[in-house]
XYZ file of C-alpha atoms in Angstrom:
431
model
C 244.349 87.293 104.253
C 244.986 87.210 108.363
C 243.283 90.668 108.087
C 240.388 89.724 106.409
C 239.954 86.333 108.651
C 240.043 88.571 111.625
C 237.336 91.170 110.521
C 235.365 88.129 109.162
C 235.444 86.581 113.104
C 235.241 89.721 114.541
C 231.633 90.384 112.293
C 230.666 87.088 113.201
C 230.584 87.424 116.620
C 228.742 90.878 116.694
C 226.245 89.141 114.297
C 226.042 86.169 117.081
C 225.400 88.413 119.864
C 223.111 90.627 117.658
C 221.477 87.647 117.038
C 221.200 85.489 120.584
C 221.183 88.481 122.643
C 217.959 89.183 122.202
C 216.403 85.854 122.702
C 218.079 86.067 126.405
C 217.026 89.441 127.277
C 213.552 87.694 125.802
C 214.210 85.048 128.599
C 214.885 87.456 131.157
C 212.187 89.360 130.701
C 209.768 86.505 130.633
C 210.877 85.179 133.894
C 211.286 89.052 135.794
C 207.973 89.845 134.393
C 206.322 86.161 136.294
C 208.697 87.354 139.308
C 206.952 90.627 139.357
C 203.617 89.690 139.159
C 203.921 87.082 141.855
C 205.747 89.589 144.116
C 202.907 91.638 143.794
C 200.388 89.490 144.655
C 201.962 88.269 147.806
C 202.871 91.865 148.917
C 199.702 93.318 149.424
C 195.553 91.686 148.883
C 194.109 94.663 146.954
C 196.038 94.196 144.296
C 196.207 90.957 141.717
C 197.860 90.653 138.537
C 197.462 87.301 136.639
C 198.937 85.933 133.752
C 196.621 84.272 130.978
C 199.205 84.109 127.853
C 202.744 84.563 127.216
C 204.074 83.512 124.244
C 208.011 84.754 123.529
C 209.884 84.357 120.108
C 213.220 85.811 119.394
C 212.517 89.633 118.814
C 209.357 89.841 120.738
C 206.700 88.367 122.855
C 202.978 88.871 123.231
C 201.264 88.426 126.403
C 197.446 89.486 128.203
C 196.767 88.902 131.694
C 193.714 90.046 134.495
C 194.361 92.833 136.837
C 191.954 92.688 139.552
C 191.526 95.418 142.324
C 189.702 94.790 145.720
C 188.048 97.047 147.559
C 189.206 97.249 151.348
C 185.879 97.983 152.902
C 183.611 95.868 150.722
C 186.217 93.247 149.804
C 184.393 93.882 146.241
C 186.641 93.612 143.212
C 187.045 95.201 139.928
C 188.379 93.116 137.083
C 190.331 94.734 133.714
C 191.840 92.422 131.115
C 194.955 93.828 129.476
C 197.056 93.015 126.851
C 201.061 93.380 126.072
C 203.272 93.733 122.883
C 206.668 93.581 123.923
C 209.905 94.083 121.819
C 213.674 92.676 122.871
C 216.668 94.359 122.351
C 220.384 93.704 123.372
C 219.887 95.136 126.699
C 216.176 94.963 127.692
C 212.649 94.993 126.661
C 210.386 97.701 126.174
C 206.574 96.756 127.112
C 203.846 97.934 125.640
C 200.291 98.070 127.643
C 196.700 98.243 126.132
C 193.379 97.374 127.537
C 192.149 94.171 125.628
C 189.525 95.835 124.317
C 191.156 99.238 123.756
C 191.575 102.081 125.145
C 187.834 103.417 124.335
C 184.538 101.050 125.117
C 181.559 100.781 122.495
C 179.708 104.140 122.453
C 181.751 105.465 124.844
C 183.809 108.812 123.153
C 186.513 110.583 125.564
C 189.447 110.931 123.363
C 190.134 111.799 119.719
C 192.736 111.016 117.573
C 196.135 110.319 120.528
C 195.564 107.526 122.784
C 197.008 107.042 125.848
C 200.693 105.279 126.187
C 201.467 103.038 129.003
C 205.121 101.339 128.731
C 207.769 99.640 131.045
C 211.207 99.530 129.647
C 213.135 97.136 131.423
C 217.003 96.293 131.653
C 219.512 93.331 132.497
C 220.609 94.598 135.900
C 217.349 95.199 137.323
C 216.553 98.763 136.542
C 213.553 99.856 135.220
C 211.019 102.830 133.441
C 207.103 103.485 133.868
C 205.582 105.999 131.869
C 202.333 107.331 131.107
C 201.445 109.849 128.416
C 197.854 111.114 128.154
C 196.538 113.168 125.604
C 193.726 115.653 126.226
C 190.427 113.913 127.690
C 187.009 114.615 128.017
C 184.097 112.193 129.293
C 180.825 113.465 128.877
C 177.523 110.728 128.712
C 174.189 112.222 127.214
C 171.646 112.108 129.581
C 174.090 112.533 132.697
C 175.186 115.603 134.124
C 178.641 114.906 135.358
C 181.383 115.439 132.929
C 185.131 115.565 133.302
C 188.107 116.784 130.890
C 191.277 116.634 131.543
C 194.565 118.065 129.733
C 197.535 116.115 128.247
C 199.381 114.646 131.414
C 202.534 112.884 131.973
C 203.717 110.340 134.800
C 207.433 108.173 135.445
C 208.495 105.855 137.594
C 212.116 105.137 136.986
C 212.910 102.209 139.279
C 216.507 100.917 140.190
C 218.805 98.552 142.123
C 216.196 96.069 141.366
C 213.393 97.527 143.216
C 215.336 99.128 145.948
C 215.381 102.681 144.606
C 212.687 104.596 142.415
C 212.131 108.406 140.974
C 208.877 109.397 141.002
C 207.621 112.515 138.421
C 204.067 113.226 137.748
C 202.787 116.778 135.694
C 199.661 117.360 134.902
C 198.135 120.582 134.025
C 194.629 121.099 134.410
C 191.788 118.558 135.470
C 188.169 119.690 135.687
C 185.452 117.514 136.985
C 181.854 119.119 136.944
C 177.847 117.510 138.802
C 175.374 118.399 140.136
C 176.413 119.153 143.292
C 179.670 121.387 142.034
C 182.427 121.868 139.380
C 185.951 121.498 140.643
C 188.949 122.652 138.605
C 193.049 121.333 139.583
C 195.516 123.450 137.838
C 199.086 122.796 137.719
C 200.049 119.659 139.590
C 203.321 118.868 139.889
C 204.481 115.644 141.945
C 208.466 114.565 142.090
C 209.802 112.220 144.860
C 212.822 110.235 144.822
C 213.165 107.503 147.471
C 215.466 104.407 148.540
C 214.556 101.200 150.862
C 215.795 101.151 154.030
C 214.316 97.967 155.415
C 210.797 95.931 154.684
C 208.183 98.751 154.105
C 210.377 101.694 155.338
C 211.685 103.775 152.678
C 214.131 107.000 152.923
C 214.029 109.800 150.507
C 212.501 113.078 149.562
C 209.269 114.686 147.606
C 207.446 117.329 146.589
C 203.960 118.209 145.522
C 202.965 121.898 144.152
C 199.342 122.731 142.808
C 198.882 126.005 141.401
C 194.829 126.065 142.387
C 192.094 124.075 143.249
C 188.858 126.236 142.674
C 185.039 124.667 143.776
C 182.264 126.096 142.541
C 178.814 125.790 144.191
C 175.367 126.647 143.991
C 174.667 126.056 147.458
C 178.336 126.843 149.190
C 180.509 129.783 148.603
C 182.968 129.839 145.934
C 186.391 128.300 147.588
C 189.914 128.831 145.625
C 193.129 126.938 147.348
C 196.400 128.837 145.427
C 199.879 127.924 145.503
C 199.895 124.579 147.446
C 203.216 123.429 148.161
C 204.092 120.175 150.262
C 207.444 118.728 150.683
C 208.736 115.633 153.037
C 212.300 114.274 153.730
C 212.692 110.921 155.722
C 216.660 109.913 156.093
C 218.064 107.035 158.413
C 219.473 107.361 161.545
C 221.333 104.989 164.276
C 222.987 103.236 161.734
C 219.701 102.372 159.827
C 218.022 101.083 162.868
C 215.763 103.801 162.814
C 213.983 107.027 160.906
C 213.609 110.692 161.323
C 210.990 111.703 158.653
C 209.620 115.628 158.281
C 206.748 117.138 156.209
C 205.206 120.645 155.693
C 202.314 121.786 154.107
C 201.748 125.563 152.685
C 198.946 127.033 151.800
C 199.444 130.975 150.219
C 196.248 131.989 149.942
C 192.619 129.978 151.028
C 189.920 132.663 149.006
C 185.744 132.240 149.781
C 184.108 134.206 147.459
C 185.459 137.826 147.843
C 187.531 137.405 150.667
C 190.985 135.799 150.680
C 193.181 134.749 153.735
C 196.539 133.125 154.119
C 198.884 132.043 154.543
C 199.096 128.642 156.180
C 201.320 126.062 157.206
C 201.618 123.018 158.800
C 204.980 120.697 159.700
C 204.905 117.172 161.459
C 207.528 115.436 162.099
C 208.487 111.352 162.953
C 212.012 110.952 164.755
C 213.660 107.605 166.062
C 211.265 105.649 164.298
C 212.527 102.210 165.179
C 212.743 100.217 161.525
C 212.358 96.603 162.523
C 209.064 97.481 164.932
C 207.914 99.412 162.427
C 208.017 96.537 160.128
C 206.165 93.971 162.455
C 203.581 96.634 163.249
C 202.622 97.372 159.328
C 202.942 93.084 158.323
C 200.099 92.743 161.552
C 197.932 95.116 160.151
C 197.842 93.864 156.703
C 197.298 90.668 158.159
C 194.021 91.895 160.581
C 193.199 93.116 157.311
C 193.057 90.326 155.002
C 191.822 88.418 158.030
C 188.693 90.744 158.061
C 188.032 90.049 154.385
C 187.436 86.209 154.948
C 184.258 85.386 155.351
C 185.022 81.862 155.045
C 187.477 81.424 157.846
C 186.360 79.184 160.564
C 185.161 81.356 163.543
C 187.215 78.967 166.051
C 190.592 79.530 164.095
C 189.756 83.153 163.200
C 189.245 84.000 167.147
C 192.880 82.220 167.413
C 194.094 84.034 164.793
C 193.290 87.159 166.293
C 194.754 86.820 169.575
C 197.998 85.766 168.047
C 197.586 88.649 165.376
C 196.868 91.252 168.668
C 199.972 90.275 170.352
C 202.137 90.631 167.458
C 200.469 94.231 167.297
C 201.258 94.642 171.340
C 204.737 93.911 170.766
C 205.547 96.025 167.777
C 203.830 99.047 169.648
C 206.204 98.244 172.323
C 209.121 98.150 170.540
C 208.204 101.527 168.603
C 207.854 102.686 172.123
C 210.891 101.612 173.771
C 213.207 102.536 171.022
C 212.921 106.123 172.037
C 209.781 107.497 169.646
C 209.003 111.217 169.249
C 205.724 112.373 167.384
C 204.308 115.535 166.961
C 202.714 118.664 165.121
C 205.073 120.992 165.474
C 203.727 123.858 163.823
C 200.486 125.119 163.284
C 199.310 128.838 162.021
C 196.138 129.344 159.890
C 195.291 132.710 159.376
C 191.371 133.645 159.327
C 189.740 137.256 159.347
C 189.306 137.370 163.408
C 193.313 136.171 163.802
C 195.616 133.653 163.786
C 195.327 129.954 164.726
C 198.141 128.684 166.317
C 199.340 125.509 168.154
C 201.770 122.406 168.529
C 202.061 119.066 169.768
C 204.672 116.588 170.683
C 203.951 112.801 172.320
C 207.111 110.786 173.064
C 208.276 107.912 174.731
C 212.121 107.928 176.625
C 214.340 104.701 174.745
C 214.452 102.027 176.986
C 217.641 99.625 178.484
C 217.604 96.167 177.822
C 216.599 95.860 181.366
C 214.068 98.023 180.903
C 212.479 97.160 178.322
C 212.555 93.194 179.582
C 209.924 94.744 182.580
C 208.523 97.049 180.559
C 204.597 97.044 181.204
C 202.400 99.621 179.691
C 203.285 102.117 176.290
C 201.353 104.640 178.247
C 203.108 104.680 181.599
C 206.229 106.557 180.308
C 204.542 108.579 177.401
C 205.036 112.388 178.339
C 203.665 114.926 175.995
C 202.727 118.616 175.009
C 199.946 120.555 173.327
C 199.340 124.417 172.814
C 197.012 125.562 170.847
C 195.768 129.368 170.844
C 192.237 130.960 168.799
C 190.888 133.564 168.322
C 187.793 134.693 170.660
C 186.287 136.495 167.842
C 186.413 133.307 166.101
C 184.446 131.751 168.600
C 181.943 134.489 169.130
C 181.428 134.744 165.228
C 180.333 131.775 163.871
C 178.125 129.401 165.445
C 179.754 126.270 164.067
C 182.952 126.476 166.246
C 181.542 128.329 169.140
C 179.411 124.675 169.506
C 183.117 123.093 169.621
C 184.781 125.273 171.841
C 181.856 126.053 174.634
C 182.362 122.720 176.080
C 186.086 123.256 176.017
C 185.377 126.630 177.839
C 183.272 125.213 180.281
C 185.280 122.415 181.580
C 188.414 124.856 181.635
C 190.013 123.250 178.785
C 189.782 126.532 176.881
C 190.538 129.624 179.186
C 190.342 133.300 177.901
C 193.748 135.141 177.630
C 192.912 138.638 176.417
C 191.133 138.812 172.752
C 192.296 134.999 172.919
C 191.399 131.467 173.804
C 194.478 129.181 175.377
C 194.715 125.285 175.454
C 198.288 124.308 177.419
C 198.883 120.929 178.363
C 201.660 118.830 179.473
C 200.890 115.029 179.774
C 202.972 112.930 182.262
C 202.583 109.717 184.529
C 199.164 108.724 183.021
C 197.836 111.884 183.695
C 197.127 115.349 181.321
C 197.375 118.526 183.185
C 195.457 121.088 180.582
C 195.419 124.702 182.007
C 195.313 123.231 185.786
C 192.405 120.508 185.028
C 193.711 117.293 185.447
C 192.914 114.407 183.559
C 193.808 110.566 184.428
C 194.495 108.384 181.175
C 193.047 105.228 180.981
C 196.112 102.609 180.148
C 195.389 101.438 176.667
C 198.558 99.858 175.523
């Protein structure tokens, strides 16, 4: 009889939980999904999200809501209304997106029998997953000549330490856009980047991008294919997470124009000693020029106050990213054409700064010191008129001097002044 009485409590209580749990994780949901949308909103202006319904019971919830984009030029916006089934479990919720009034407009025909999936499945101790699944598309409208078509794509976002970390994965296999003017075709896109917050804005982490081809086709250009795109970027902390080092590279194995290919290409810039907390204060000041710029209502007498105030919050993070020690450059650059190789660098940095230093610290400018080489072709100059109208000035003034079948550029940059192949140059002190 004991035995019984204990199995009895023991399928009570996974009844009770079975039972209650889900009306919390209902609760939770409710109130990270109101956190969410209001963290949005005060993050960033081109971007609103706003809640019209939510109405939970015990197993699931229904909800629709506004999102709103804004235009940063125009300050014009663009409204969607969307709707949400969600479902509770013991753990989380999954969350179910749809466009109120579905996924295809009246008269409008782009997919066939698989609609899209948008869904957020959320858990307890802040982690979260994003995914979108797209079946094949095509959008053609009679009378127009533009069409586009797309394949079946896939995209995640798995999110963790509530917010702080993410995984990033987007495939998609072929997208084909064609006009008037030209028909571009993207095969084999493949995006993956996994990144961690560091501070504010800054984020640490590493990605990758590969595209098998991009291919434009033209009646009135020559026929350009881009294969084997690669681009990859690590950023990683440094002094203790007061600062960043970030790297990226871009490769290019072949660039062909009709018959003729060339290649390959790279590029790699790099950020080091990025100072975090500077960093910080210099993006928050530009988002707020920003948004200042976008009200037309603001009263010109507080908007001119505004700005000054908004200006020397910009002066001061640009001297703090300065005197932190702040290293910026190209550092490699070869494109290969059919007269030769382009080739060149370029590094800008600023020396870190003592307290003392810093306290009668100036002008940015004063201490910058800096490099460029850069190295063409003459043939490229000689053969097409386009960049010999770019580089004859640079010739002339001795910017550009000949070096065998070759044009030079070398520069140092030092006490306000640049010193490019003997021909100085006194800097103006802008910051």
């Amino acid at each position: 009889m004991l035995k019984l009485n204990k199995w009895t409590m023991i399928g009570s209580a996974v009844l009770l939980v079975a039972g209650v749990a889900p009306w919390a994780v209902g609760y939770v949901t409710e109130q990270q999904w109101l956190e969410a949308t209001e963290e949005v909103n005060q993050s960033q202006p081109f971007v609103r999200l706003d809640t019209n319904r939510y109405q939970r019971g015990v197993f699931s919830a229904q909800a629709s809501g506004t999102l709103e984009l804004v235009d940063p030029k125009t300050g014009e916006t663009q409204q969607m209304d969307f709707q949400v089934a969600i479902s509770h479990g013991v753990t989380g919720s999954l969350l179910d997106f749809s466009p109120s009034e579905g996924w295809q407009h009246e008269g409008v025909h782009w997919i066939d029998d698989e609609e899209p999936s948008l869904t957020l499945e959320t858990r307890l101790w802040g982690s979260a997953v994003v995914e979108f699944q797209a079946p094949p598309v095509t959008f053609e409208q009679a009378g127009r000549p533009e069409s586009f078509s797309a394949s079946g794509g896939f995209a995640r976002i798995d999110v963790g330490r509530m917010g702080e970390e993410a995984d990033v994965l987007l495939v998609w296999p072929e997208l084909k856009i064609s006009g008037p003017q030209a028909d571009v075709k993207v095969e084999g896109l493949h995006i993956e980047q996994s990144m961690a917050q560091l501070s504010g804005d800054v984020w640490t982490g590493a990605g990758s991008m590969t595209l098998e081809s991009l291919a434009v086709e033209s009646a009135e250009l020559p026929a350009l294919k881009v294969s084997n795109v690669s681009f990859e970027s690590l950023s990683k902390a440094a002094k203790n997470g007061q600062a960043l080092d970030s790297e990226a590279v871009l490769d290019v194995e072949t660039v062909a124009v009709d018959d003729k290919t060339y290649g390959p290409h790279r590029v790699a810039v790099s950020v080091d000693r990025l100072d975090v907390a500077s960093w910080n204060d210099f993006s928050s000041a530009m988002t707020d020029m920003q948004m200042m710029a976008m009200d037309a209502s603001a009263d010109p007498r507080s908007a001119y106050e505004q700005q000054m105030a908004l200006m020397q919050r910009f002066n001061e993070s640009v001297r703090g990213l300065a005197a932190s020690g702040l290293s910026v450059g190209v550092r490699e650059l070869s494109l290969d054409t059919p007269e030769g190789e382009v080739r060149g660098s370029l590094d800008i940095s600023h020396p870190e700064l003592s307290a003392d230093e810093r306290a009668n610290m100036l002008m940015v400018m004063q201490r910058l010191v800096g490099s460029v080489n850069f190295t063409i072709p003459l043939a490229l100059a000689e053969n097409y008129p386009a960049v010999r109208m770019q580089v004859s000035p640079l010739v002339k003034q001795g910017l550009l001097v000949r070096d065998g079948d070759e044009l030079v550029m070398n520069g140092q940059l030092e006490d306000l002044v640049l010193d490019i192949n003997g021909v100085q140059i006194p800097l103006p002190p802008l910051l």
